[in-house]
PDB file of C-alpha atoms in Angstrom:
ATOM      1  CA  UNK A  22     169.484 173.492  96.641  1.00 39.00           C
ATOM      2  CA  UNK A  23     167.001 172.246  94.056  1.00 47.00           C
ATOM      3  CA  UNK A  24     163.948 170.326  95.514  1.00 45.00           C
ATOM      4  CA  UNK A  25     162.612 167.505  92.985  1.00 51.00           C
ATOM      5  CA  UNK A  26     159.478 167.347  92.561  1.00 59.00           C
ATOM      6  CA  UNK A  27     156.913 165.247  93.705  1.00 58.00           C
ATOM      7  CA  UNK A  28     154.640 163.173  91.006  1.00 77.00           C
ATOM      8  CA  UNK A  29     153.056 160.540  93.134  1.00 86.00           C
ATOM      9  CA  UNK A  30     152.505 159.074  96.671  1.00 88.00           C
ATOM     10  CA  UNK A  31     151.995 155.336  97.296  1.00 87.00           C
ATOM     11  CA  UNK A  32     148.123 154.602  99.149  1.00 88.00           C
ATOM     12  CA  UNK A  33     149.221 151.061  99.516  1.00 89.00           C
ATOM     13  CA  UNK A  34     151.164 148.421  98.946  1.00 90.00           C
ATOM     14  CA  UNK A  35     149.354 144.498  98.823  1.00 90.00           C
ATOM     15  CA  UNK A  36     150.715 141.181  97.960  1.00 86.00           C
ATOM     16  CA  UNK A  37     149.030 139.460  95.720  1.00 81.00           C
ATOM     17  CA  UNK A  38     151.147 136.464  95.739  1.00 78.00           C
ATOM     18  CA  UNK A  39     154.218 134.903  96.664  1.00 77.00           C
ATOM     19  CA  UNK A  40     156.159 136.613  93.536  1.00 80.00           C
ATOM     20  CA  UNK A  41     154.030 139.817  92.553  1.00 86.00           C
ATOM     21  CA  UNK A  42     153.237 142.743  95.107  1.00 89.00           C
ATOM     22  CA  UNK A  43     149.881 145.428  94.093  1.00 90.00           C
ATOM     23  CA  UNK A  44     151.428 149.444  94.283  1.00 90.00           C
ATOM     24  CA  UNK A  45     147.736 151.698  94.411  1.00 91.00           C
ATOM     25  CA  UNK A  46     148.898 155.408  93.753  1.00 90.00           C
ATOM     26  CA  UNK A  47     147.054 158.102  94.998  1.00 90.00           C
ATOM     27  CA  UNK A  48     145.729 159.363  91.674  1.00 89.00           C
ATOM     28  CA  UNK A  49     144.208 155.957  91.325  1.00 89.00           C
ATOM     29  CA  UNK A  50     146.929 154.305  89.082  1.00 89.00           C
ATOM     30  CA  UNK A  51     147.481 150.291  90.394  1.00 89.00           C
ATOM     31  CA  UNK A  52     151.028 149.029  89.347  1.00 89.00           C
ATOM     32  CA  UNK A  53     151.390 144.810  90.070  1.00 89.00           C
ATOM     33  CA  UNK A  54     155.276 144.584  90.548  1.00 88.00           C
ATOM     34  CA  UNK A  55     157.954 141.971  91.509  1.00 87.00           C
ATOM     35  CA  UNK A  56     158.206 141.520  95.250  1.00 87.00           C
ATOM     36  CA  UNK A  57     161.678 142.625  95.072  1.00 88.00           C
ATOM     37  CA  UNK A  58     160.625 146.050  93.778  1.00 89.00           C
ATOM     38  CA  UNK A  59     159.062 146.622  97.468  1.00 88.00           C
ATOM     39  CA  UNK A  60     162.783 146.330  99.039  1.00 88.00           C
ATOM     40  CA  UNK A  61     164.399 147.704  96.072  1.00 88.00           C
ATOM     41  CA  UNK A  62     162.284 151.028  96.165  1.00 88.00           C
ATOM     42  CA  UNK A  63     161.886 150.756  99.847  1.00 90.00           C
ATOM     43  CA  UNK A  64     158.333 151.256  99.044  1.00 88.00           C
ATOM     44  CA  UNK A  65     155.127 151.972 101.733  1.00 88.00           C
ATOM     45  CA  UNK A  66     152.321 153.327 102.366  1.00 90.00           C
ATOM     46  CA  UNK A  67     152.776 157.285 102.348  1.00 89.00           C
ATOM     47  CA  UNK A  68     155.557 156.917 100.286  1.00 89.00           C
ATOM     48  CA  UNK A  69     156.396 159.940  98.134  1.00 90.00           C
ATOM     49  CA  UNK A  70     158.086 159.014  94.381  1.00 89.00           C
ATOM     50  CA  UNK A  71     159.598 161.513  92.215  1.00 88.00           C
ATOM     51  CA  UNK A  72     158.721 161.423  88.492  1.00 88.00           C
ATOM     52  CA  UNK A  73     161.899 159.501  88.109  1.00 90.00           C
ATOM     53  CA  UNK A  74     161.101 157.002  90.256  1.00 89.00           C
ATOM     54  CA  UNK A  75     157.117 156.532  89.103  1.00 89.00           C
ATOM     55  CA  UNK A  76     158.281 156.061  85.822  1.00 89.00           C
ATOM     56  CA  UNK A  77     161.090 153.134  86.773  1.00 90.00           C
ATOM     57  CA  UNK A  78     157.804 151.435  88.409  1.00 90.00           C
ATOM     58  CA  UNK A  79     155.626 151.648  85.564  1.00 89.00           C
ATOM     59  CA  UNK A  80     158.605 149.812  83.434  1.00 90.00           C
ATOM     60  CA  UNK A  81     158.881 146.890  86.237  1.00 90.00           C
ATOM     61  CA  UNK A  82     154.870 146.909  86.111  1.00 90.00           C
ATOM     62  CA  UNK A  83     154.920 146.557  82.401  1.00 91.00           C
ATOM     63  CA  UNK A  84     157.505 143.800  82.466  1.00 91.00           C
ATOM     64  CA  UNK A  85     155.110 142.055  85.370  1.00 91.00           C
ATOM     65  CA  UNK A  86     152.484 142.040  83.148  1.00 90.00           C
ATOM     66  CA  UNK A  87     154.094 140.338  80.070  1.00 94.00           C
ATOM     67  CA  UNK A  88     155.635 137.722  82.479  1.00 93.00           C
ATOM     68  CA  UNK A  89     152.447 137.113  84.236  1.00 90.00           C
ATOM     69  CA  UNK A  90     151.195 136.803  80.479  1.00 93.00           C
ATOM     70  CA  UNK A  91     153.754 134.063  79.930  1.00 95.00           C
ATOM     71  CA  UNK A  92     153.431 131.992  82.515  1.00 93.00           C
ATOM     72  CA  UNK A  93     149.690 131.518  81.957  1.00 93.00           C
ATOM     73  CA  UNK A  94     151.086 130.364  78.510  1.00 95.00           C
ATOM     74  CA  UNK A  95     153.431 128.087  79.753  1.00 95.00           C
ATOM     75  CA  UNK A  96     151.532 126.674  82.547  1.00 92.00           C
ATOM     76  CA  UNK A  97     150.305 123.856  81.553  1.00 89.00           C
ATOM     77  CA  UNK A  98     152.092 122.408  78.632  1.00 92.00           C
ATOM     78  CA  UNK A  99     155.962 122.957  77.640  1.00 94.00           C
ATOM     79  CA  UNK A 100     156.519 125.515  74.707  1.00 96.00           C
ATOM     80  CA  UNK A 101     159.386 126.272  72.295  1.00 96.00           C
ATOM     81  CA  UNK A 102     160.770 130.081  72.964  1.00 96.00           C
ATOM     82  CA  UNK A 103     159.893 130.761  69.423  1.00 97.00           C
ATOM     83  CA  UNK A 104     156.136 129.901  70.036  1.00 97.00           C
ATOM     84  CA  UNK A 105     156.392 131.716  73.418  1.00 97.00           C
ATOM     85  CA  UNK A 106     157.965 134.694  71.681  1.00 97.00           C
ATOM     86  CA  UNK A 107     154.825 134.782  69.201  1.00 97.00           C
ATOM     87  CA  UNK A 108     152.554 134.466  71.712  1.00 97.00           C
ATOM     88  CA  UNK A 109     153.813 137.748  73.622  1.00 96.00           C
ATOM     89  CA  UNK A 110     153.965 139.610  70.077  1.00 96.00           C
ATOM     90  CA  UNK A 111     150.410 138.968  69.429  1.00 96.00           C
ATOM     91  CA  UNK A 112     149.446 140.068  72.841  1.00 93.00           C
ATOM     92  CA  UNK A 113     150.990 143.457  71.646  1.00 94.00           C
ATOM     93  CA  UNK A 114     153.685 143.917  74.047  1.00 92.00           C
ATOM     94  CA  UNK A 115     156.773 145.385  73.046  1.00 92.00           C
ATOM     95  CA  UNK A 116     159.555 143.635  71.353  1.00 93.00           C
ATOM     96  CA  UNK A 117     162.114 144.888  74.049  1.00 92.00           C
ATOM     97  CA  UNK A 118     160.286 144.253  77.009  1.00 92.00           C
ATOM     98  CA  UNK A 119     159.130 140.534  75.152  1.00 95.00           C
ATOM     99  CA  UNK A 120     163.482 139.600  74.390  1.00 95.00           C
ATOM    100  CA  UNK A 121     163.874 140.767  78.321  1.00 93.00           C
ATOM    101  CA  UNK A 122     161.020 138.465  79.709  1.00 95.00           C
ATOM    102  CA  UNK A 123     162.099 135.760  77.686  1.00 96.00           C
ATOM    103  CA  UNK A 124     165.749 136.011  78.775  1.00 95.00           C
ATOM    104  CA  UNK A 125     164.757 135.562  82.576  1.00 93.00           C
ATOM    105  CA  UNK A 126     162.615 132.761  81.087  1.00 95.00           C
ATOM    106  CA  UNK A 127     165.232 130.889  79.632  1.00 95.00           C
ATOM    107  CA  UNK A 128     167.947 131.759  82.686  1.00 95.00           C
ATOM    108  CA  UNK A 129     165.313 130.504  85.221  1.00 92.00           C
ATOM    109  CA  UNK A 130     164.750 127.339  82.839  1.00 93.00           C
ATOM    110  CA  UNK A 131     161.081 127.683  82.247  1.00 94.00           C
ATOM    111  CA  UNK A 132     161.790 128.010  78.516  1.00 96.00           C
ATOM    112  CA  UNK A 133     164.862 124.969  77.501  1.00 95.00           C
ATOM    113  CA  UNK A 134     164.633 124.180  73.827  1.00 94.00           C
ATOM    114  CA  UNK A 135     166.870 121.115  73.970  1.00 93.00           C
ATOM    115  CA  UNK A 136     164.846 119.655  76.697  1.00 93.00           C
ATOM    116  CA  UNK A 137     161.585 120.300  74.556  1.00 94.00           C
ATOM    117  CA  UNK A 138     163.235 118.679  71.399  1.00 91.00           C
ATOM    118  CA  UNK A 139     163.954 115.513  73.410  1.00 89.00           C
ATOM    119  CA  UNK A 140     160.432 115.250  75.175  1.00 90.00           C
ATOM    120  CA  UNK A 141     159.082 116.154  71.683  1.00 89.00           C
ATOM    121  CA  UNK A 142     160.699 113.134  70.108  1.00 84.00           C
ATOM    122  CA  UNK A 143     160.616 110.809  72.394  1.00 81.00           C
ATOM    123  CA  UNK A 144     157.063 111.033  72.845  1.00 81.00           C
ATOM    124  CA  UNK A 145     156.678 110.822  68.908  1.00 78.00           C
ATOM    125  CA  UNK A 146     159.313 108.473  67.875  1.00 74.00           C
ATOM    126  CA  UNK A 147     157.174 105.257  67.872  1.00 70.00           C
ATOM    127  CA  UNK A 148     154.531 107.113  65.627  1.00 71.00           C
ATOM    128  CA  UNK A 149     156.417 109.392  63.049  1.00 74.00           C
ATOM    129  CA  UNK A 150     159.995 109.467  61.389  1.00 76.00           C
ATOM    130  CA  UNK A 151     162.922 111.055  62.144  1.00 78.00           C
ATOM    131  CA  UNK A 152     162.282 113.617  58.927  1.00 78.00           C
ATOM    132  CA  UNK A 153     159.222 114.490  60.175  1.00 82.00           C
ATOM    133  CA  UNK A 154     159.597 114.811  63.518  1.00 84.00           C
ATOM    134  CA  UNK A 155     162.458 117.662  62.663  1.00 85.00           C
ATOM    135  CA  UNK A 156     160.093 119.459  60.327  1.00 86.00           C
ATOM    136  CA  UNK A 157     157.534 120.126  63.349  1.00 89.00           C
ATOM    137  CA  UNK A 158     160.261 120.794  65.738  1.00 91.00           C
ATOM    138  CA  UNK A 159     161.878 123.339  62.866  1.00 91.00           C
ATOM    139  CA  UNK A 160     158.228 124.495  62.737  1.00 92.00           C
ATOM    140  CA  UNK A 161     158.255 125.088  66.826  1.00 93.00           C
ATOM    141  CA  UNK A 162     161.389 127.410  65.991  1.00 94.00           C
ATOM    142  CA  UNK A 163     163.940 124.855  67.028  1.00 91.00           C
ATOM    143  CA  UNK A 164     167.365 125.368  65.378  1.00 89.00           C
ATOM    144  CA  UNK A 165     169.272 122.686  63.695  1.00 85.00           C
ATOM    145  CA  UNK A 166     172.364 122.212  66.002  1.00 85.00           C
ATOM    146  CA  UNK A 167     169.990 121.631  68.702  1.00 87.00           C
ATOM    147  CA  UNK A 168     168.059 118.737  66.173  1.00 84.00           C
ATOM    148  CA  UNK A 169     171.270 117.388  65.264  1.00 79.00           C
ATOM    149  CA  UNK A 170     172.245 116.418  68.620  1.00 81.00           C
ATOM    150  CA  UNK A 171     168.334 115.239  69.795  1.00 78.00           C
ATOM    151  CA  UNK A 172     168.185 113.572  66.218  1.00 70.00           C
ATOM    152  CA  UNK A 173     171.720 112.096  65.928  1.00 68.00           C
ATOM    153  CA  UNK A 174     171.402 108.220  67.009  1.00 67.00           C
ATOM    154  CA  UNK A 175     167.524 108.007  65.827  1.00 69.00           C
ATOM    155  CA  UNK A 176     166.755 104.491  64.739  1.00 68.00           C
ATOM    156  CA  UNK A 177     164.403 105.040  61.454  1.00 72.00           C
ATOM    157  CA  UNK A 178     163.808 101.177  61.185  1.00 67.00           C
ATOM    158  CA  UNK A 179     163.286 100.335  64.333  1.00 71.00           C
ATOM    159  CA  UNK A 180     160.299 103.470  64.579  1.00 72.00           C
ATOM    160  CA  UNK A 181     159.050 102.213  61.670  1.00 74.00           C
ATOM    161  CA  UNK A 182     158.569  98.525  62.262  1.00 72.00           C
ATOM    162  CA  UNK A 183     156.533  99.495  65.738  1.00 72.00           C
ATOM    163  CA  UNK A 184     154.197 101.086  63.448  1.00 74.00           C
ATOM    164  CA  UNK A 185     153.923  98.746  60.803  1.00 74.00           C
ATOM    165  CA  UNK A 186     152.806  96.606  64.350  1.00 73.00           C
ATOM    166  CA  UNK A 187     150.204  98.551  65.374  1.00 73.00           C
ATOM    167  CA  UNK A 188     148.726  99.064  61.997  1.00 73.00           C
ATOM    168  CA  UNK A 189     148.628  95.293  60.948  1.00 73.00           C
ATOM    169  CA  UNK A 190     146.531  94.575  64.423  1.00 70.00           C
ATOM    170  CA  UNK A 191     144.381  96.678  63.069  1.00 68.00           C
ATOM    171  CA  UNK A 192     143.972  95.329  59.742  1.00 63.00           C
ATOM    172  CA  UNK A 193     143.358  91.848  57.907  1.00 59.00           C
ATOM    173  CA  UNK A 194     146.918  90.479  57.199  1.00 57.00           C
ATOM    174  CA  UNK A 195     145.840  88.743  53.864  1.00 57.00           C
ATOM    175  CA  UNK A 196     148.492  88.946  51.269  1.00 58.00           C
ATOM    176  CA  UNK A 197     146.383  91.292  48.739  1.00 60.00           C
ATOM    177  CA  UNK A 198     148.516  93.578  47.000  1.00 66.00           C
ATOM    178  CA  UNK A 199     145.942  96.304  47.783  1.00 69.00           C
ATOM    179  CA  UNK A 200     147.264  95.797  51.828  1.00 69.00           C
ATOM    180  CA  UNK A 201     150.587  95.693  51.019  1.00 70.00           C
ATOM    181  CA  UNK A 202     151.010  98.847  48.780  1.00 75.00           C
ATOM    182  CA  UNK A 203     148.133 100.320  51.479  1.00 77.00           C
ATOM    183  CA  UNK A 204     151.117  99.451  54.547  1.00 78.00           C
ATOM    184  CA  UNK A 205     154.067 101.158  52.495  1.00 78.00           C
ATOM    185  CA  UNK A 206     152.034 104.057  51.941  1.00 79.00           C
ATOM    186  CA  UNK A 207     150.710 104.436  55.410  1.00 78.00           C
ATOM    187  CA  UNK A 208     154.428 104.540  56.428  1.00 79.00           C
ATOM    188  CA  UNK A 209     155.421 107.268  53.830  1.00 79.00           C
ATOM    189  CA  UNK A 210     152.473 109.528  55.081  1.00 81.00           C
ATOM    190  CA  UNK A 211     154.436 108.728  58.539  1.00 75.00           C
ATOM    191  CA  UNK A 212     157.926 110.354  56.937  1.00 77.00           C
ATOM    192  CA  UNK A 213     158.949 107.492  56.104  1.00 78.00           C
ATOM    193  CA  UNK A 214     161.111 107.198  53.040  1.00 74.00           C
ATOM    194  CA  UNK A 215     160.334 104.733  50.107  1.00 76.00           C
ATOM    195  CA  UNK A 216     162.956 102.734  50.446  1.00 77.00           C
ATOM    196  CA  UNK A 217     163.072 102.305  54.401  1.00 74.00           C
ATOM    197  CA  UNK A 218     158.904 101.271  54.048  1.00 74.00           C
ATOM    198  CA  UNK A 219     159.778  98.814  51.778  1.00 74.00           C
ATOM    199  CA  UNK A 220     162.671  97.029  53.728  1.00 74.00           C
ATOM    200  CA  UNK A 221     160.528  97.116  56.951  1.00 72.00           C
ATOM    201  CA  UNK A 222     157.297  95.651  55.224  1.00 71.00           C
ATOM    202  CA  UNK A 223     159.384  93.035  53.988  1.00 65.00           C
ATOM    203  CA  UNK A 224     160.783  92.033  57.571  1.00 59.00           C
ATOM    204  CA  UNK A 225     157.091  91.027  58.544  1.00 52.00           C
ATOM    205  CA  UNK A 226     157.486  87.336  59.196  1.00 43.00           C
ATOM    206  CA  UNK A 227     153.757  86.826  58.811  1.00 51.00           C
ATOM    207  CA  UNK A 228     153.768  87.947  55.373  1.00 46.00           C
ATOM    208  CA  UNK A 229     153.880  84.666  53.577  1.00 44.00           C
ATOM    209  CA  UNK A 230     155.791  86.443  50.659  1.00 46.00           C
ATOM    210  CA  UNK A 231     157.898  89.976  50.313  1.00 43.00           C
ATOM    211  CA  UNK A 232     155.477  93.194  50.153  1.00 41.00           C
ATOM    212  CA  UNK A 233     156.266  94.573  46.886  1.00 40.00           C
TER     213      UNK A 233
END
């Protein structure tokens, strides 16, 4: 009967919080794992791990790390999974462990793309146009079935008329041509197109004659 060897013996075994668990070796080596790991590995102090089995908890620590790494990213702010994905590849980890983190991300719902295009445009709506709004969200790695559908019943006019509000309370509503071509080209810097600006600035009822 062959006896496996014996690599490694556990010194202890400390939670460090309610999701991640601390494995000290006895040469030293510290290994932050899931908590599940513990029960999965039936793991304690004076434990004795074959090579095999050291090596299995090194690849759970190294997945620990890169999720730890990820939710400090995502903790205080929603991201895109593209941006997350870039994040974790400039941290160095590897690309397989990075697509298995962000899997568990996306199955547990801290990553949601759909739900970050919505919150994305509905926070900008009233400030930018549809067109541009895509281009950041295409920029955020957001693909275009997803912008479709988030995008699909986006009133244009009715965006740009609530800026074309807040930018005449700001500014002298004489009827100088300077002001007028100045309010169509504030709303194509927005996105806008030239032809939607134009209709909009002419709907100004204070305007005692069409912007042209």
């Amino acid at each position: 009967m062959r006896i496996e060897e014996i690599e490694s013996m556990v010194v202890s075994v400390r939670s460090e919080d309610s999701d991640l668990v601390s494995i000290l070796l006895d040469d030293g080596t510290a290994l932050t794992v899931a908590v599940h790991i513990v029960s999965d590995y039936h793991l304690y102090s004076g434990k004795r791990l074959s090579a095999e089995d050291r090596a299995r908890l090194q690849e759970h620590a190294a997945f620990s790390q890169i999720w730890k790494s990820a939710l400090r990213y995502l903790r205080y702010q929603m991201r895109t999974v593209f941006q997350t994905q870039r994040y974790l590849q400039e941290k160095g980890y590897p690309e397989e462990q990075i697509q298995q983190v962000l899997k568990v991300l996306q199955d547990r719902k801290f990553l949601d793309d759909r739900r970050y295009a919505s919150m994305y445009a509905e926070q900008h709506q009233s400030q930018q146009s549809r067109a541009y709004i895509m281009m950041k969200l295409k920029q955020r790695g957001i693909q275009s079935g997803v912008l479709d559908t988030v995008c699909s019943d986006w009133d244009e006019e009715a965006a740009a008329k609530l800026l074309v509000e807040k930018y005449l309370r700001k500014k002298s509503k004489d009827n100088s041509q300077d002001l007028k071509r100045k309010l169509i080209q504030y709303l194509q810097r927005k996105g806008f197109s030239y032809d939607i600006a134009k209709r909009v600035a002419f709907l100004d009822n204070d305007w005692d004659e069409p912007i042209i």
